[in-house]
């Protein structure tokens, strides 16, 4: 089969690989129909994710058809149309029982990281019963690819942790696919204002179309001033960090109003200062989370009911044999205006 393989920092190739087989009775083999590329794949390619070793097939998102199941799989059978979660969950360990699937003691984010992933014609999914989700017959496959990772991440780490509530003011720093997913799902709760902050005018334009009530290009370093002006010097009830660098987390600390919440989504590789000298008396909360994908079933229903349309995040489409072009397009988003790219396997 064809597969996109990480060959070490800065190197990747489309290779011919043997088709995966069942290695545990709880496994399923899924024929991938659609997959995508995540910012995390770009991090891996930079060499930022040491758990992912050269030789690994990348990808942790996608939909497909079950090809074969192990003897212990009871919820799925060959021919079933399924959504693949980016997080594999045994369903039995202490963390899984608390729905903290990302911390599953024998699973978590392993796909396209410590085991071969979805950017291939076939993928082996461990713990299939609790890591796959059935797709209804009439569902839109492309939209559902956004539910493997992007939508649950924005919703769980940003919106739920950030306690977005009716009438409240929300700021989302970072209008990449994750920040935009937080923007789409924040609207379930009817916040009064959603202010999107980014450096890229094109992404801010998209944010406007996706329901942002205001957008701020923070290139001039005046985002704080502008938000304070917009909120009568109060700040925001929820500040969602969706970039993953010190300056944006520090901005969130300045944006948050008394009683508010800073919900961190970004993956941080560098230390960030915590300004307790300014925050100690402000009754704020700070939350962090690795996406659990525990909300996939709920998000499924919102897509089915047309409450949100995650397909709007898709900007480009490629066949699997053109996946190197897909990486090129996704990796130069400022130039290509790419958000999510669909890869048809
Ligand atoms: N917590 C989790 O479980 C989880 C899961 C998936 C992704 N993530 C993380 O979420 C973050 C966002 O992911 P993404 O795919 O949307 O990334 P992305 O790189 O596509 O988007 C980041 C956005 O931030 C903007 N930006 C950069 N510097 C900025 C600055 N100084 N001020 C304002 N905006 C700035 C960029 O223009 C870009 O639009 C990443 O750190 C990613 O690793 C976390
Ligand atoms: Zn991802
Ligand atoms: Zn577990």
Coordinates of C-alpha atoms and ligand atoms in Angstrom, one line a residue:
X1 CA 0.0 0.0 0.0
X2 CA 1.0 3.7 -0.4
X3 CA 1.9 5.5 2.8
X4 CA 3.4 8.9 3.8
X5 CA 6.5 8.1 5.9
X6 CA 8.4 10.3 8.3
X7 CA 12.1 9.8 7.5
X8 CA 13.7 12.0 10.2
X9 CA 13.7 15.8 10.7
X10 CA 12.9 17.7 7.4
X11 CA 12.4 14.4 5.5
X12 CA 9.3 12.5 4.3
X13 CA 8.3 10.3 1.4
X14 CA 5.4 8.5 -0.2
X15 CA 6.5 4.8 0.2
X16 CA 5.2 1.4 -0.7
X17 CA 4.5 -0.4 2.6
X18 CA 3.1 -3.8 3.5
X19 CA -0.6 -3.7 4.4
X20 CA -1.1 -3.8 8.2
X21 CA -2.5 -6.9 9.9
X22 CA -4.4 -7.6 13.1
X23 CA -1.8 -7.9 16.0
X24 CA -4.2 -8.0 19.0
X25 CA -7.8 -9.3 19.2
X26 CA -9.1 -5.8 19.9
X27 CA -7.6 -4.4 16.6
X28 CA -9.4 -3.4 13.5
X29 CA -7.9 -2.8 10.0
X30 CA -9.5 0.2 8.4
X31 CA -9.3 1.1 4.7
X32 CA -8.8 4.8 4.8
X33 CA -11.1 6.8 2.5
X34 CA -10.2 10.3 3.6
X35 CA -7.5 11.7 5.8
X36 CA -5.9 15.1 6.4
X37 CA -2.7 16.8 7.7
X38 CA -2.5 18.4 11.1
X39 CA -0.2 21.1 12.4
X40 CA 1.2 18.4 14.7
X41 CA 2.5 16.5 11.6
X42 CA 4.5 19.6 10.7
X43 CA 5.8 19.7 14.3
X44 CA 6.9 16.0 13.9
X45 CA 8.6 16.9 10.6
X46 CA 10.6 19.6 12.3
X47 CA 11.8 17.0 14.7
X48 CA 9.9 18.5 17.7
X49 CA 8.2 15.3 18.7
X50 CA 10.9 12.8 19.8
X51 CA 8.3 10.0 20.5
X52 CA 7.8 9.8 16.7
X53 CA 10.7 8.0 15.2
X54 CA 11.9 7.8 11.6
X55 CA 10.0 5.1 9.6
X56 CA 6.7 6.0 11.1
X57 CA 3.6 6.5 8.8
X58 CA 2.1 9.8 9.8
X59 CA -1.5 10.9 10.3
X60 CA -4.0 10.7 13.2
X61 CA -7.2 11.8 11.5
X62 CA -9.6 10.2 9.0
X63 CA -12.6 8.2 8.0
X64 CA -12.7 4.8 6.3
X65 CA -14.3 1.4 5.9
X66 CA -13.6 -1.5 8.3
X67 CA -11.7 -4.2 6.4
X68 CA -11.2 -6.7 9.1
X69 CA -11.7 -7.0 12.9
X70 CA -9.9 -8.9 15.6
X71 CA -11.8 -11.7 17.5
X72 CA -12.6 -9.4 20.5
X73 CA -14.1 -6.5 18.5
X74 CA -17.9 -6.6 19.0
X75 CA -19.1 -3.1 18.0
X76 CA -17.8 -3.1 14.4
X77 CA -17.6 -5.5 11.5
X78 CA -16.1 -5.6 8.0
X79 CA -17.9 -3.1 5.8
X80 CA -18.8 -0.6 8.5
X81 CA -18.2 3.1 7.8
X82 CA -16.2 4.6 10.6
X83 CA -14.6 7.8 12.0
X84 CA -11.1 7.3 13.5
X85 CA -10.4 9.2 16.7
X86 CA -6.9 10.7 17.0
X87 CA -6.8 9.2 20.5
X88 CA -6.9 5.4 21.0
X89 CA -8.7 4.4 24.2
X90 CA -8.6 1.0 25.9
X91 CA -11.9 2.0 27.7
X92 CA -10.8 0.2 30.8
X93 CA -7.9 1.9 32.6
X94 CA -8.5 4.5 35.3
X95 CA -8.1 7.5 32.9
X96 CA -10.4 6.0 30.3
X97 CA -13.0 5.4 33.0
X98 CA -12.8 9.1 33.7
X99 CA -13.1 9.9 30.0
X100 CA -9.5 11.2 30.0
X101 CA -8.8 9.1 26.9
X102 CA -5.7 11.1 26.0
X103 CA -4.1 9.7 29.2
X104 CA -5.1 6.1 28.5
X105 CA -2.2 4.1 30.0
X106 CA -1.8 1.9 26.9
X107 CA -3.3 4.3 24.3
X108 CA -3.7 8.0 24.1
X109 CA -2.2 9.9 21.1
X110 CA -0.3 7.0 19.6
X111 CA -1.6 7.0 16.0
X112 CA 0.9 8.5 13.6
X113 CA 3.2 9.0 16.6
X114 CA 4.3 5.7 18.2
X115 CA 2.3 3.4 15.9
X116 CA 1.6 3.8 12.1
X117 CA -1.0 6.4 11.3
X118 CA -3.8 7.2 8.8
X119 CA -1.9 8.9 5.9
X120 CA -2.0 5.5 4.1
X121 CA -4.4 3.2 2.3
X122 CA -4.9 1.1 5.4
X123 CA -4.4 1.6 9.1
X124 CA -4.4 -0.7 12.1
X125 CA -6.6 0.8 14.9
X126 CA -6.0 -0.6 18.4
X127 CA -9.0 -0.9 20.8
X128 CA -11.3 -0.5 17.8
X129 CA -14.5 -0.8 19.9
X130 CA -13.6 2.4 21.9
X131 CA -11.5 4.3 19.3
X132 CA -13.7 4.2 16.2
X133 CA -17.2 5.8 15.8
X134 CA -19.9 4.6 13.4
X135 CA -20.8 7.0 10.6
X136 CA -24.4 7.2 9.6
X137 CA -25.2 6.2 6.0
X138 CA -26.1 9.7 4.8
X139 CA -23.3 11.6 6.6
X140 CA -20.8 13.8 4.8
X141 CA -17.4 12.1 5.1
X142 CA -15.3 15.2 4.5
X143 CA -17.0 17.2 7.3
X144 CA -16.5 14.2 9.7
X145 CA -12.7 14.2 9.1
X146 CA -12.7 17.4 11.1
X147 CA -14.1 15.4 14.0
X148 CA -11.1 13.2 14.5
X149 CA -9.1 15.9 16.1
X150 CA -9.7 19.6 15.2
X151 CA -13.3 20.1 16.4
X152 CA -13.0 18.1 19.7
X153 CA -9.7 20.0 20.4
X154 CA -11.2 23.4 20.0
X155 CA -14.4 22.4 21.8
X156 CA -12.9 20.4 24.8
X157 CA -9.7 22.4 25.5
X158 CA -11.1 25.8 24.5
X159 CA -14.8 26.1 24.9
X160 CA -15.7 23.6 27.6
X161 CA -12.6 24.3 29.7
X162 CA -13.0 28.0 29.1
X163 CA -16.6 27.8 30.4
X164 CA -18.0 29.8 27.5
X165 CA -21.5 31.0 28.6
X166 CA -24.5 32.9 27.2
X167 CA -23.8 36.6 26.9
X168 CA -20.1 36.3 27.9
X169 CA -17.2 37.9 26.1
X170 CA -14.7 35.5 24.6
X171 CA -11.3 36.2 23.0
X172 CA -9.6 33.5 20.9
X173 CA -5.9 34.1 20.2
X174 CA -4.9 32.2 17.1
X175 CA -7.2 31.8 14.1
X176 CA -5.6 28.6 12.8
X177 CA -7.8 25.5 12.3
X178 CA -7.9 24.9 16.0
X179 CA -8.8 28.5 16.9
X180 CA -11.5 28.5 14.2
X181 CA -12.9 25.2 15.6
X182 CA -13.1 26.8 19.0
X183 CA -14.9 29.8 17.3
X184 CA -17.4 27.4 15.6
X185 CA -18.2 25.4 18.7
X186 CA -18.2 28.4 21.1
X187 CA -21.4 29.5 19.4
X188 CA -23.3 26.5 20.8
X189 CA -23.4 28.6 24.0
X190 CA -24.4 32.0 22.5
X191 CA -21.6 34.2 23.9
X192 CA -22.2 37.9 23.5
X193 CA -18.9 38.7 21.8
X194 CA -16.2 36.6 20.2
X195 CA -13.0 38.5 19.4
X196 CA -10.5 36.7 17.2
X197 CA -6.9 37.7 17.3
X198 CA -4.2 36.7 14.8
X199 CA -1.4 38.1 12.6
X200 CA -2.9 36.9 9.3
X201 CA -5.6 39.0 7.7
X202 CA -6.9 36.2 5.6
X203 CA -7.5 34.0 8.6
X204 CA -9.2 36.9 10.4
X205 CA -11.4 37.3 7.3
X206 CA -12.4 33.6 7.6
X207 CA -13.1 34.1 11.3
X208 CA -15.5 37.0 10.5
X209 CA -17.4 34.6 8.2
X210 CA -17.4 31.9 10.9
X211 CA -19.1 34.2 13.4
X212 CA -16.5 36.3 15.1
X213 CA -18.0 39.6 16.3
X214 CA -14.7 41.4 16.0
X215 CA -11.2 40.6 14.7
X216 CA -7.9 42.1 15.7
X217 CA -4.6 41.9 13.7
X218 CA -2.1 42.0 16.6
X219 CA 0.9 42.6 14.3
X220 CA 1.2 46.2 15.8
X221 CA 1.3 44.8 19.3
X222 CA -1.9 46.7 20.3
X223 CA -4.3 43.8 20.7
X224 CA -4.6 44.3 24.5
X225 CA -5.4 48.0 24.1
X226 CA -8.0 47.3 21.5
X227 CA -9.7 44.6 23.6
X228 CA -9.8 46.8 26.6
X229 CA -11.4 49.6 24.5
X230 CA -14.0 47.1 23.2
X231 CA -14.8 45.8 26.6
X232 CA -15.0 49.0 28.6
X233 CA -11.6 48.2 30.3
X234 CA -13.0 45.0 31.7
X235 CA -11.3 42.3 29.6
X236 CA -12.8 39.0 28.5
X237 CA -14.6 36.3 30.5
X238 CA -12.8 33.5 28.5
X239 CA -9.4 33.9 26.9
X240 CA -8.6 30.9 24.7
X241 CA -4.9 30.4 23.7
X242 CA -4.7 28.6 20.4
X243 CA -1.1 29.3 19.2
X244 CA 1.3 27.7 21.6
X245 CA 4.0 30.4 22.2
X246 CA 4.9 32.5 25.3
X247 CA 3.7 35.9 23.9
X248 CA 0.2 34.7 23.2
X249 CA -0.3 33.0 26.6
X250 CA 1.0 36.2 28.2
X251 CA -1.5 38.2 26.2
X252 CA -4.3 35.9 27.5
X253 CA -3.2 36.7 31.1
X254 CA -3.6 40.4 30.4
X255 CA -7.0 39.9 28.5
X256 CA -8.8 38.0 31.2
X257 CA -11.4 39.8 33.3
X258 CA -11.9 39.2 37.0
X259 CA -13.7 35.9 37.5
X260 CA -12.6 34.8 34.0
X261 CA -10.9 31.7 32.6
X262 CA -7.8 31.3 30.5
X263 CA -8.2 28.1 28.5
X264 CA -4.9 26.9 27.0
X265 CA -5.0 24.8 23.8
X266 CA -1.6 25.5 22.4
X267 CA 1.2 23.0 22.6
X268 CA 4.0 24.9 24.4
X269 CA 7.6 23.9 23.9
X270 CA 9.1 26.9 25.8
X271 CA 8.5 28.1 29.4
X272 CA 6.0 30.9 29.9
X273 CA 6.0 33.4 32.7
X274 CA 2.9 33.3 35.0
X275 CA 2.1 36.8 36.3
X276 CA 0.7 36.0 39.7
X277 CA 1.6 39.5 40.9
X278 CA -1.1 40.7 38.6
X279 CA -3.5 37.8 38.8
X280 CA -3.6 36.7 42.4
X281 CA -6.6 38.8 43.3
X282 CA -8.6 38.4 40.1
X283 CA -10.5 35.1 40.8
X284 CA -9.4 33.6 37.6
X285 CA -8.8 30.0 36.5
X286 CA -6.3 28.6 34.1
X287 CA -7.0 25.3 32.4
X288 CA -4.9 23.0 30.3
X289 CA -5.9 19.8 28.4
X290 CA -4.8 17.3 25.9
X291 CA -7.8 16.6 23.6
X292 CA -9.7 13.5 24.8
X293 CA -12.2 13.3 21.9
X294 CA -14.8 12.4 24.5
X295 CA -17.2 14.8 22.7
X296 CA -17.1 13.1 19.3
X297 CA -20.5 11.6 19.7
X298 CA -22.0 14.9 20.7
X299 CA -20.3 16.8 17.9
X300 CA -21.6 14.1 15.5
X301 CA -25.1 15.1 16.4
X302 CA -24.5 18.8 16.0
X303 CA -23.1 18.2 12.5
X304 CA -26.0 15.9 11.6
X305 CA -28.4 18.5 12.8
X306 CA -26.6 21.2 10.8
X307 CA -25.8 23.3 13.9
X308 CA -22.2 23.5 12.7
X309 CA -20.6 22.8 9.3
X310 CA -17.0 21.8 9.9
X311 CA -16.6 21.4 6.1
X312 CA -16.1 25.1 6.0
X313 CA -12.5 24.5 7.3
X314 CA -11.6 22.6 4.2
X315 CA -9.7 24.6 1.6
X316 CA -7.9 22.1 -0.6
X317 CA -8.3 18.5 -1.8
X318 CA -5.6 16.0 -3.0
X319 CA -5.3 12.4 -3.9
X320 CA -3.0 10.3 -1.7
X321 CA -0.4 10.0 -4.5
X322 CA -0.2 13.8 -4.4
X323 CA 0.2 14.0 -0.6
X324 CA 3.6 15.7 -0.9
X325 CA 1.9 18.6 -2.7
X326 CA -0.7 18.6 0.0
X327 CA 2.1 19.0 2.6
X328 CA 3.6 21.8 0.6
X329 CA 0.2 23.6 0.4
X330 CA -0.6 23.1 4.1
X331 CA 2.9 24.0 5.2
X332 CA 2.8 27.4 3.4
X333 CA -0.7 28.4 4.7
X334 CA 0.1 32.2 4.7
X335 CA 0.7 32.0 1.0
X336 CA -1.8 29.3 0.0
X337 CA -4.6 30.4 2.4
X338 CA -4.9 26.7 3.4
X339 CA -6.8 25.7 6.5
X340 CA -7.5 22.0 6.3
X341 CA -6.6 19.8 3.3
X342 CA -8.5 16.6 2.5
X343 CA -6.5 13.7 1.2
X344 CA -8.4 11.0 -0.6
X345 CA -6.8 7.6 -0.2
Ligands
LIG1 N1 -4.1 20.7 23.5 C1 -4.3 19.8 22.5 O1 -4.8 18.7 22.7 C2 -4.0 20.2 21.1 C3 -4.4 19.4 20.0 C4 -4.1 19.8 18.7 C5 -3.4 21.0 18.5 N2 -3.0 21.7 19.5 C6 -2.2 23.0 19.4 O2 -3.1 24.1 19.1 C7 -2.3 25.1 18.5 C8 -3.1 25.7 17.3 O3 -3.1 24.7 16.3 P1 -3.4 25.1 14.7 O4 -3.3 23.8 14.0 O5 -4.6 25.9 14.6 O6 -2.0 25.9 14.5 P2 -1.7 26.9 13.3 O7 -0.2 27.1 13.4 O8 -2.3 26.6 12.0 O9 -2.4 28.3 13.8 C9 -1.8 29.2 14.7 C10 -2.3 30.6 14.4 O10 -1.7 31.5 15.3 C11 -1.3 32.6 14.6 N3 -0.3 33.3 15.4 C12 1.0 33.0 15.4 N4 1.7 33.9 16.2 C13 0.8 34.7 16.7 C14 0.8 35.8 17.6 N5 2.0 36.3 18.1 N6 -0.3 36.5 17.9 C15 -1.5 36.1 17.3 N7 -1.6 35.0 16.5 C16 -0.5 34.3 16.2 C17 -0.9 32.2 13.2 O11 -1.0 33.2 12.3 C18 -1.9 31.0 13.0 O12 -3.1 31.5 12.3 C19 -0.9 24.5 18.2 O13 0.0 24.9 19.3 C20 -1.2 23.0 18.3 O14 0.0 22.3 18.5 C21 -3.3 21.3 20.8
LIG2 ZN1 -3.8 16.7 15.2
LIG3 ZN1 -7.3 3.4 28.8

